[in-house]
PDB file of C-alpha atoms and ligand atoms in Angstrom:
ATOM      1  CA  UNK O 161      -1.177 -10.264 -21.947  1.00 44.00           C
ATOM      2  CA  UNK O 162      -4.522  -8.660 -21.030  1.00 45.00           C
ATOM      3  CA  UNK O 163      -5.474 -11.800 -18.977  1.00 51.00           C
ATOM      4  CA  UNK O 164      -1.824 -12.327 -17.217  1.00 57.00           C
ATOM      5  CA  UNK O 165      -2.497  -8.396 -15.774  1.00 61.00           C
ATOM      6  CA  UNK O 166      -5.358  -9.353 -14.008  1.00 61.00           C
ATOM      7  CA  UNK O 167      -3.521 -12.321 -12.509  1.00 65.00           C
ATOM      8  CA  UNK O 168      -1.046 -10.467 -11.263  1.00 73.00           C
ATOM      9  CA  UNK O 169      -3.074  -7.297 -10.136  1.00 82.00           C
ATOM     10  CA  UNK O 170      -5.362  -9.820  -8.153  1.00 86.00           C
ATOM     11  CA  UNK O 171      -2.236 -11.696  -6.807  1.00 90.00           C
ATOM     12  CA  UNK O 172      -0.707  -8.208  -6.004  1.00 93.00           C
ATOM     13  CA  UNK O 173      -3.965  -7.137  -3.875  1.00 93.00           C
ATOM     14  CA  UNK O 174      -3.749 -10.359  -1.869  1.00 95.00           C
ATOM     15  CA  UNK O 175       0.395  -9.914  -1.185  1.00 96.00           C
ATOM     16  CA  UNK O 176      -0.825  -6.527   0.356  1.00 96.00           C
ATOM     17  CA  UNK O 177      -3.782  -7.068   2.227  1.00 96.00           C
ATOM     18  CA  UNK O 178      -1.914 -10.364   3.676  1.00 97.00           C
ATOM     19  CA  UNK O 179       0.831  -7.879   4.811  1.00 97.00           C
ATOM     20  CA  UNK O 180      -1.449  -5.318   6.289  1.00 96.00           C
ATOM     21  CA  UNK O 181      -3.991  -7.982   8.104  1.00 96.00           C
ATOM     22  CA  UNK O 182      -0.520  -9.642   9.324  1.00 97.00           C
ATOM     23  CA  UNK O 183       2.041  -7.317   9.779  1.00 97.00           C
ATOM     24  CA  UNK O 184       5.753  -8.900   9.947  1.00 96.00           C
ATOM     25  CA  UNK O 185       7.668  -8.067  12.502  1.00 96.00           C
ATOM     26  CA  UNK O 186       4.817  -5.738  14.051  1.00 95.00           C
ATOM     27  CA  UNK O 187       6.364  -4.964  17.314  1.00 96.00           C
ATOM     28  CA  UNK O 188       9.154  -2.631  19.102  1.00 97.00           C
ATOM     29  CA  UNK O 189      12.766  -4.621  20.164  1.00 97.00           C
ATOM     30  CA  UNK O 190      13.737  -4.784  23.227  1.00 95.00           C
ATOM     31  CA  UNK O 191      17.129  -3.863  22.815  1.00 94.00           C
ATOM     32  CA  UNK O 192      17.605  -1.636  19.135  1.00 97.00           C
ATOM     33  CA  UNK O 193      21.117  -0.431  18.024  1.00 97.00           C
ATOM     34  CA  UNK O 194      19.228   1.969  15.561  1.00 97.00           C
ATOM     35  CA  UNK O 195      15.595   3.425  15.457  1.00 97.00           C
ATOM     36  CA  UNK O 196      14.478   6.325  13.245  1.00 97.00           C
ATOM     37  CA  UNK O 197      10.797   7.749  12.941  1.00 98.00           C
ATOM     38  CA  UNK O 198       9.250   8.474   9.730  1.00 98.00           C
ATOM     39  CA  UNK O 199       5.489   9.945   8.812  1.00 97.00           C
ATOM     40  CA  UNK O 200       4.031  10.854   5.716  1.00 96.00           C
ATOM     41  CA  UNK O 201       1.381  13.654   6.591  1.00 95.00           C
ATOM     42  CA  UNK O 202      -0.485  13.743   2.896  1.00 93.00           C
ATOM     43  CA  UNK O 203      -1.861  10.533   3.945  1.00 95.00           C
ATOM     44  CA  UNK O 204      -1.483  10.932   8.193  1.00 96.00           C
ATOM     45  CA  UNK O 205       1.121   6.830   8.004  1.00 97.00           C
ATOM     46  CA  UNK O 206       3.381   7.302  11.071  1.00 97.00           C
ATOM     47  CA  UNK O 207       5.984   4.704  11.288  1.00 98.00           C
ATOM     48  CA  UNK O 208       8.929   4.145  14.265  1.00 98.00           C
ATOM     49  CA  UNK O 209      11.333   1.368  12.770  1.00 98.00           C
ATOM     50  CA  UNK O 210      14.237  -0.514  15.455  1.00 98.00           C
ATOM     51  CA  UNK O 211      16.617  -2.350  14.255  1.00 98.00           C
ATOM     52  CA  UNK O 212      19.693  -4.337  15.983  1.00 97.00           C
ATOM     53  CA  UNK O 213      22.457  -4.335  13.607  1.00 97.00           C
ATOM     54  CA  UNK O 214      25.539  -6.400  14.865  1.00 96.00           C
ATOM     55  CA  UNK O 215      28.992  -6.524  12.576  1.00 96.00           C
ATOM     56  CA  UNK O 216      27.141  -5.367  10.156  1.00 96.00           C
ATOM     57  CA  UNK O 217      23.922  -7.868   9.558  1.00 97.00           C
ATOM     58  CA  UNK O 218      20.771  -6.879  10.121  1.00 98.00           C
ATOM     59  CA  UNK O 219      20.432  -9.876  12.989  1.00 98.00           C
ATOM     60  CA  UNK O 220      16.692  -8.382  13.942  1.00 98.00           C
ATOM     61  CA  UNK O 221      14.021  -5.795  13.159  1.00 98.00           C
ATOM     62  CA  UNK O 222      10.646  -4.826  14.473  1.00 98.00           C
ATOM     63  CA  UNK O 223       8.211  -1.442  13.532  1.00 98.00           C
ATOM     64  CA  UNK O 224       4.994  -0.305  14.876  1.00 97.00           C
ATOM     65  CA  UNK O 225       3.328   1.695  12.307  1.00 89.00           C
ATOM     66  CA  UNK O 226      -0.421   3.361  12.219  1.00 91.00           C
ATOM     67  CA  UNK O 227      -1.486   4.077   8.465  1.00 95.00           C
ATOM     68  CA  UNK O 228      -2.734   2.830   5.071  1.00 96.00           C
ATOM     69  CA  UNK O 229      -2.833  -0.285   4.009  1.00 96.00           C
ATOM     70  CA  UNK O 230      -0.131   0.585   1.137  1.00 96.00           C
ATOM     71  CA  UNK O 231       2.206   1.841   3.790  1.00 97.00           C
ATOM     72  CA  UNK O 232       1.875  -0.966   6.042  1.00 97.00           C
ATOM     73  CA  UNK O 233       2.198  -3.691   3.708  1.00 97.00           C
ATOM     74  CA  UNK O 234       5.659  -1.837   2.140  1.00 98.00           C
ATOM     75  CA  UNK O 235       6.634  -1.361   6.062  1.00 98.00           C
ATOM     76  CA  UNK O 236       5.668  -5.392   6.882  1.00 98.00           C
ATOM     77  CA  UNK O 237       7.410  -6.428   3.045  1.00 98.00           C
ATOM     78  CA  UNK O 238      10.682  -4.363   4.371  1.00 98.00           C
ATOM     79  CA  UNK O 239      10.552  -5.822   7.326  1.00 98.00           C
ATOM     80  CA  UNK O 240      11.059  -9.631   6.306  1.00 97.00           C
ATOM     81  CA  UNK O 241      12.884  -8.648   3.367  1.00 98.00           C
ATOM     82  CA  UNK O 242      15.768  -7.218   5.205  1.00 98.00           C
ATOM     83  CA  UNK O 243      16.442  -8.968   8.540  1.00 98.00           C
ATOM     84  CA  UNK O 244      19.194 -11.361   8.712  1.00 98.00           C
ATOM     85  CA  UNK O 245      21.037  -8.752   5.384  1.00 97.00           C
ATOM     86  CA  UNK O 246      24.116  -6.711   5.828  1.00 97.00           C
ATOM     87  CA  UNK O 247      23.346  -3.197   6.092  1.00 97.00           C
ATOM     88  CA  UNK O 248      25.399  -2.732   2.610  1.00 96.00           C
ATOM     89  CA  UNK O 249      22.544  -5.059   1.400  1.00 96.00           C
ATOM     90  CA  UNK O 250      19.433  -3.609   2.741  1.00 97.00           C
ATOM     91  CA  UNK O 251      20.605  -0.183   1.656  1.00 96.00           C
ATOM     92  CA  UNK O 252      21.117  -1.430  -2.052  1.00 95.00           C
ATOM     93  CA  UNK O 253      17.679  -3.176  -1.893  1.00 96.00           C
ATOM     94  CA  UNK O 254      15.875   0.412  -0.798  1.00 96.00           C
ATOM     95  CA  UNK O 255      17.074   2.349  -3.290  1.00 94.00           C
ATOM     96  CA  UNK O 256      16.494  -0.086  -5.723  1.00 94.00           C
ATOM     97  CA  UNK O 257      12.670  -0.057  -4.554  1.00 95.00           C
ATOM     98  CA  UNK O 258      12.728   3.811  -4.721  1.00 93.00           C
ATOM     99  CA  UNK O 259      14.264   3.887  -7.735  1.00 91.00           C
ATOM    100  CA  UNK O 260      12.067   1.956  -9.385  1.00 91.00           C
ATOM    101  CA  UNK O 261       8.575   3.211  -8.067  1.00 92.00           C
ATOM    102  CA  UNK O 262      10.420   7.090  -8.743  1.00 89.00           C
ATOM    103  CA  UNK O 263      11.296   5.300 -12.424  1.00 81.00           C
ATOM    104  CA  UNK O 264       7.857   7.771 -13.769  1.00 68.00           C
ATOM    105  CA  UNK O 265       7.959  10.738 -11.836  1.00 63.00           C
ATOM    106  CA  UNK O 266      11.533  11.842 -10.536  1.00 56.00           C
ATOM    107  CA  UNK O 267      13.932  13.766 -12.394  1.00 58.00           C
ATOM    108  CA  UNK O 268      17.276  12.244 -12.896  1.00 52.00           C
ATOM    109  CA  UNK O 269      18.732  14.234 -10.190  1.00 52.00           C
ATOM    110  CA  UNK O 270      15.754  12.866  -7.666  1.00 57.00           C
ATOM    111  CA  UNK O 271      16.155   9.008  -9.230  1.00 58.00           C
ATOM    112  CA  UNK O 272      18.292   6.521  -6.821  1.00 66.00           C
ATOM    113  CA  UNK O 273      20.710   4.423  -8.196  1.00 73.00           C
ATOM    114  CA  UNK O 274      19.822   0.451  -9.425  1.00 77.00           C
ATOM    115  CA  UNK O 275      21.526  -2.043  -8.717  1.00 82.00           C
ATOM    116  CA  UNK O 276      20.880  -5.340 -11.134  1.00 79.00           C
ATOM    117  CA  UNK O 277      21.603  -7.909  -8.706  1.00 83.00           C
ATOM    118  CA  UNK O 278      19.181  -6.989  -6.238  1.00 91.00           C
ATOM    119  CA  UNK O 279      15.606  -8.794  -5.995  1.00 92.00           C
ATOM    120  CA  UNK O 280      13.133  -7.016  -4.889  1.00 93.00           C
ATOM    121  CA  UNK O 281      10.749  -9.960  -4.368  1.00 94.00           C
ATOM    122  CA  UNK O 282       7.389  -9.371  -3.048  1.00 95.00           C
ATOM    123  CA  UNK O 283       7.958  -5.660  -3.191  1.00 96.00           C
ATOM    124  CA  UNK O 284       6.406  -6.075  -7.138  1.00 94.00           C
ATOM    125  CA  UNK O 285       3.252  -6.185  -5.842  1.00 95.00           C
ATOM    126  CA  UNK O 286       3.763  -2.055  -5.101  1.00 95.00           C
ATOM    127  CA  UNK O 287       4.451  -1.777  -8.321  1.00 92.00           C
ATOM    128  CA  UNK O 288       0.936  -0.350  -9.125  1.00 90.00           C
ATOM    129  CA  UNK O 289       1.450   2.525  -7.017  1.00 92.00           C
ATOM    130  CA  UNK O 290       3.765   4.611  -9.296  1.00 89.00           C
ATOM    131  CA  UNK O 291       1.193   6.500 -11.117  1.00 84.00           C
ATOM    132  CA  UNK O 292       0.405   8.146  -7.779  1.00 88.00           C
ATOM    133  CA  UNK O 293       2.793  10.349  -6.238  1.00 87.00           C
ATOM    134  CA  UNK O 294       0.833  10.353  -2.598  1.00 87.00           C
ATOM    135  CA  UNK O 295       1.093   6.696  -3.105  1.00 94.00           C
ATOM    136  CA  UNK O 296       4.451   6.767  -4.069  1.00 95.00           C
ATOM    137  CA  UNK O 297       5.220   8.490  -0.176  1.00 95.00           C
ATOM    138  CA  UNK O 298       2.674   5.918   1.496  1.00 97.00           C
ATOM    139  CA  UNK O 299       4.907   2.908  -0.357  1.00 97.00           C
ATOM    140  CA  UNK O 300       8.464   4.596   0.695  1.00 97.00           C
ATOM    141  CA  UNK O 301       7.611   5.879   4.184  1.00 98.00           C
ATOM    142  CA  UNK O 302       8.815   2.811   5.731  1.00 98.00           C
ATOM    143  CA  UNK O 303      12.591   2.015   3.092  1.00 98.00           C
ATOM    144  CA  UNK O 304      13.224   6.232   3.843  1.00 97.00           C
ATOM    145  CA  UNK O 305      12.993   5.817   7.506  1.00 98.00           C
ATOM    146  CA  UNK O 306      15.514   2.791   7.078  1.00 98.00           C
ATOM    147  CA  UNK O 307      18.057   4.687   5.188  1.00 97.00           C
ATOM    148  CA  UNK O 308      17.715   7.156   7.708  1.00 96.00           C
ATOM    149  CA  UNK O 309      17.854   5.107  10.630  1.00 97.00           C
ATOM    150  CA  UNK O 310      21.289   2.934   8.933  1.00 96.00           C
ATOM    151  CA  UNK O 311      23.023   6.710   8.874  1.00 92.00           C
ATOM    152  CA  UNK O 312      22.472   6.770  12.401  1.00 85.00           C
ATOM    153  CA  UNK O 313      25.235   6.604  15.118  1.00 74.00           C
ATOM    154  CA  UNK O 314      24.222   2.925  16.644  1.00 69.00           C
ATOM    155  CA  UNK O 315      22.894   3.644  20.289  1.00 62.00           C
ATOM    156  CA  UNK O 316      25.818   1.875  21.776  1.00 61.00           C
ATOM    157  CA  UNK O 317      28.075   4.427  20.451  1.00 61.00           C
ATOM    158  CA  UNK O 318      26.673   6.739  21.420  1.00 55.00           C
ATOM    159  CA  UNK O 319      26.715   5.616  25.221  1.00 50.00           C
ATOM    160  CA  UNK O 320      29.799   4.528  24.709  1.00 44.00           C
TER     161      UNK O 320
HETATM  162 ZN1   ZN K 471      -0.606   6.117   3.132  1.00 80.69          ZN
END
């Protein structure tokens, strides 16, 4: 088992530092229906996420975000993960991802639901961040700023 660990904590590295060399989606839409701000100051990661959200699918997303590599690569992951979902579908697959990185450290009040049928793909490379609770907020900055940013009002209702 030894042997598969290093495997996987070398193909885990690479995941991440392909995420924050290339950042997914690195940029700010044009024309968002949602956009929320999130920052984590124990480590100084800003983030500002946009999202267009039509009938209820995710159709595009785009973030510009200035911190560690952790918190980029989580942002970048996010960001491919959950364009082209329904927002009923992105919101299952963040706390899913919270859940399980706050599977050491929360209390039971704190802990997010799971849902079974959700994969959270690529976000397993993360997975080595739950023994650290600052790395736990660098990981999550980007999923809590979309949960915040899907309780929005969309902008068009709001002019509307
Ligand atoms: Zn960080």
């Amino acid at each position: 088992m030894s042997h598969d660990t290093l495997i996987d904590d070398d193909l885990y590295r690479q995941i991440i530092l392909d995420h924050y060399s290339n950042p997914r989606c690195h940029c700010r839409l044009e024309n968002p229906t949602l956009t929320a701000e999130g920052n984590n100051p124990t480590c100084g990661d800003e983030i500002e996420l946009d999202l267009q959200v039509e009938g209820g699918i995710i159709k595009d997303v785009g973030f510009v975000g200035d911190g560690c590599s952790i918190s980029v690569a989580s942002s970048s992951m996010l960001a491919e993960m959950i364009k082209g979902k329904t927002v009923n579908e992105a919101v299952k697959l963040a706390k899913t991802f919270k859940a399980r990185l706050l599977s050491h450290s929360a209390t039971a009040s704190e802990a997010e639901e799971t849902f079974e049928d959700v994969d959270i793909g690529e976000l397993e490379a993360l997975d080595g961040v739950k023994d650290y609770p600052v790395r736990i907020k660098c990981a999550l900055l980007g999923w809590e700023t979309l949960l915040s940013a899907l309780n929005q009002t969309p902008n068009s209702a709001k002019e509307g």
